[in-house]
Amino acid sequence: MNEYVNIFKALGDATRLEIVLMLTEGEKCACKLLERFEITQPTLSHHMKILSECGLVNVRKEGKWSYYSLKCEVWKKFRSFVAEIECKAGGSCSCK
């Protein structure tokens, strides 16, 4: 369950969520991500560290640049977890 807590925390930041949406289009170089945001390279590194530590993002180094992509197997597992969450509106309360 802790793995999902860390994923929800990582996705709770608007910049990181937007980075993830950009990565749905495929692998991106850090330089391309930086073009999209008004943040410094160290700030981008911080965001990417959080996304990679919770398992959502792959990092590939090539020369001085880092390339990022989504870890599909982790996303599939996370989506299955979220899909199990149901809202039972109008149901009776079992806490009496």
PDB file of C-alpha atoms in Angstrom:
ATOM      1  CA  MET A   1       0.000   0.000   0.000  1.00  0.00           C
ATOM      2  CA  ASN A   2       2.929   2.386   0.713  1.00  0.00           C
ATOM      3  CA  GLU A   3       3.918   2.310  -2.937  1.00  0.00           C
ATOM      4  CA  TYR A   4       0.550   3.828  -3.820  1.00  0.00           C
ATOM      5  CA  VAL A   5       0.858   6.476  -1.102  1.00  0.00           C
ATOM      6  CA  ASN A   6       4.128   7.623  -2.673  1.00  0.00           C
ATOM      7  CA  ILE A   7       2.582   7.650  -6.142  1.00  0.00           C
ATOM      8  CA  PHE A   8      -0.380   9.734  -4.981  1.00  0.00           C
ATOM      9  CA  LYS A   9       2.030  12.152  -3.260  1.00  0.00           C
ATOM     10  CA  ALA A  10       4.120  12.444  -6.421  1.00  0.00           C
ATOM     11  CA  LEU A  11       1.051  13.111  -8.567  1.00  0.00           C
ATOM     12  CA  GLY A  12      -0.283  15.648  -6.069  1.00  0.00           C
ATOM     13  CA  ASP A  13       2.011  18.312  -7.508  1.00  0.00           C
ATOM     14  CA  ALA A  14       0.749  20.167 -10.606  1.00  0.00           C
ATOM     15  CA  THR A  15       4.187  20.354 -12.252  1.00  0.00           C
ATOM     16  CA  ARG A  16       4.845  16.640 -11.800  1.00  0.00           C
ATOM     17  CA  LEU A  17       1.378  15.788 -13.086  1.00  0.00           C
ATOM     18  CA  GLU A  18       1.992  17.893 -16.185  1.00  0.00           C
ATOM     19  CA  ILE A  19       5.386  16.208 -16.689  1.00  0.00           C
ATOM     20  CA  VAL A  20       3.658  12.818 -16.568  1.00  0.00           C
ATOM     21  CA  LEU A  21       1.125  13.974 -19.157  1.00  0.00           C
ATOM     22  CA  MET A  22       3.977  15.112 -21.413  1.00  0.00           C
ATOM     23  CA  LEU A  23       5.637  11.704 -21.049  1.00  0.00           C
ATOM     24  CA  THR A  24       2.487   9.957 -22.284  1.00  0.00           C
ATOM     25  CA  GLU A  25       3.621  11.160 -25.722  1.00  0.00           C
ATOM     26  CA  GLY A  26       6.885   9.197 -25.345  1.00  0.00           C
ATOM     27  CA  GLU A  27      10.394   9.629 -24.030  1.00  0.00           C
ATOM     28  CA  LYS A  28      11.504  13.212 -23.473  1.00  0.00           C
ATOM     29  CA  CYS A  29      14.891  14.781 -22.891  1.00  0.00           C
ATOM     30  CA  ALA A  30      15.246  16.949 -19.786  1.00  0.00           C
ATOM     31  CA  CYS A  31      15.941  19.861 -22.138  1.00  0.00           C
ATOM     32  CA  LYS A  32      12.460  19.476 -23.708  1.00  0.00           C
ATOM     33  CA  LEU A  33      10.808  19.334 -20.307  1.00  0.00           C
ATOM     34  CA  LEU A  34      12.650  22.484 -19.247  1.00  0.00           C
ATOM     35  CA  GLU A  35      11.359  24.340 -22.316  1.00  0.00           C
ATOM     36  CA  ARG A  36       7.790  23.755 -21.125  1.00  0.00           C
ATOM     37  CA  PHE A  37       8.205  25.070 -17.583  1.00  0.00           C
ATOM     38  CA  GLU A  38       9.603  28.197 -16.021  1.00  0.00           C
ATOM     39  CA  ILE A  39      11.790  26.244 -13.597  1.00  0.00           C
ATOM     40  CA  THR A  40      15.515  25.712 -13.177  1.00  0.00           C
ATOM     41  CA  GLN A  41      17.357  22.515 -14.022  1.00  0.00           C
ATOM     42  CA  PRO A  42      17.851  21.657 -10.306  1.00  0.00           C
ATOM     43  CA  THR A  43      14.099  22.060  -9.728  1.00  0.00           C
ATOM     44  CA  LEU A  44      13.353  19.759 -12.665  1.00  0.00           C
ATOM     45  CA  SER A  45      15.856  17.247 -11.265  1.00  0.00           C
ATOM     46  CA  HIS A  46      14.029  17.359  -7.938  1.00  0.00           C
ATOM     47  CA  HIS A  47      10.669  16.648  -9.594  1.00  0.00           C
ATOM     48  CA  MET A  48      12.135  13.845 -11.706  1.00  0.00           C
ATOM     49  CA  LYS A  49      13.801  12.279  -8.671  1.00  0.00           C
ATOM     50  CA  ILE A  50      10.431  12.079  -6.917  1.00  0.00           C
ATOM     51  CA  LEU A  51       8.760  10.572  -9.997  1.00  0.00           C
ATOM     52  CA  SER A  52      11.521   8.018 -10.477  1.00  0.00           C
ATOM     53  CA  GLU A  53      11.819   7.082  -6.787  1.00  0.00           C
ATOM     54  CA  CYS A  54       8.132   6.167  -6.590  1.00  0.00           C
ATOM     55  CA  GLY A  55       8.600   4.049  -9.713  1.00  0.00           C
ATOM     56  CA  LEU A  56       6.566   6.004 -12.241  1.00  0.00           C
ATOM     57  CA  VAL A  57       9.404   7.116 -14.508  1.00  0.00           C
ATOM     58  CA  ASN A  58      12.462   5.526 -16.149  1.00  0.00           C
ATOM     59  CA  VAL A  59      15.660   7.561 -16.430  1.00  0.00           C
ATOM     60  CA  ARG A  60      18.183   6.994 -19.201  1.00  0.00           C
ATOM     61  CA  LYS A  61      21.457   8.926 -19.294  1.00  0.00           C
ATOM     62  CA  GLU A  62      23.084   9.811 -22.585  1.00  0.00           C
ATOM     63  CA  GLY A  63      26.051  12.141 -22.444  1.00  0.00           C
ATOM     64  CA  LYS A  64      25.169  15.140 -20.321  1.00  0.00           C
ATOM     65  CA  TRP A  65      21.412  14.711 -20.792  1.00  0.00           C
ATOM     66  CA  SER A  66      18.839  12.588 -19.033  1.00  0.00           C
ATOM     67  CA  TYR A  67      15.919  11.083 -20.928  1.00  0.00           C
ATOM     68  CA  TYR A  68      12.683  10.210 -19.174  1.00  0.00           C
ATOM     69  CA  SER A  69       9.846   7.834 -20.009  1.00  0.00           C
ATOM     70  CA  LEU A  70       6.929   6.281 -18.168  1.00  0.00           C
ATOM     71  CA  LYS A  71       7.302   2.850 -16.550  1.00  0.00           C
ATOM     72  CA  CYS A  72       4.305   1.179 -18.144  1.00  0.00           C
ATOM     73  CA  GLU A  73       4.231  -1.836 -15.821  1.00  0.00           C
ATOM     74  CA  VAL A  74       3.973   0.421 -12.744  1.00  0.00           C
ATOM     75  CA  TRP A  75       1.271   2.556 -14.383  1.00  0.00           C
ATOM     76  CA  LYS A  76      -0.781  -0.544 -15.240  1.00  0.00           C
ATOM     77  CA  LYS A  77      -0.579  -1.791 -11.649  1.00  0.00           C
ATOM     78  CA  PHE A  78      -1.492   1.659 -10.296  1.00  0.00           C
ATOM     79  CA  ARG A  79      -4.441   1.974 -12.680  1.00  0.00           C
ATOM     80  CA  SER A  80      -5.721  -1.434 -11.533  1.00  0.00           C
ATOM     81  CA  PHE A  81      -5.498  -0.294  -7.921  1.00  0.00           C
ATOM     82  CA  VAL A  82      -7.444   2.891  -8.657  1.00  0.00           C
ATOM     83  CA  ALA A  83     -10.021   0.947 -10.666  1.00  0.00           C
ATOM     84  CA  GLU A  84     -10.794  -1.150  -7.564  1.00  0.00           C
ATOM     85  CA  ILE A  85     -11.930   1.952  -5.677  1.00  0.00           C
ATOM     86  CA  GLU A  86     -15.710   2.174  -5.797  1.00  0.00           C
ATOM     87  CA  CYS A  87     -18.164   4.726  -4.559  1.00  0.00           C
ATOM     88  CA  LYS A  88     -21.290   3.146  -3.167  1.00  0.00           C
ATOM     89  CA  ALA A  89     -23.552   6.187  -3.183  1.00  0.00           C
ATOM     90  CA  GLY A  90     -26.800   5.783  -1.365  1.00  0.00           C
ATOM     91  CA  GLY A  91     -25.619   2.683   0.456  1.00  0.00           C
ATOM     92  CA  SER A  92     -26.346   2.104   4.103  1.00  0.00           C
ATOM     93  CA  CYS A  93     -23.793   2.983   6.744  1.00  0.00           C
ATOM     94  CA  SER A  94     -22.401   0.023   8.671  1.00  0.00           C
ATOM     95  CA  CYS A  95     -21.094   2.198  11.537  1.00  0.00           C
ATOM     96  CA  LYS A  96     -23.618   2.290  14.342  1.00  0.00           C
TER      97      LYS A  96
END
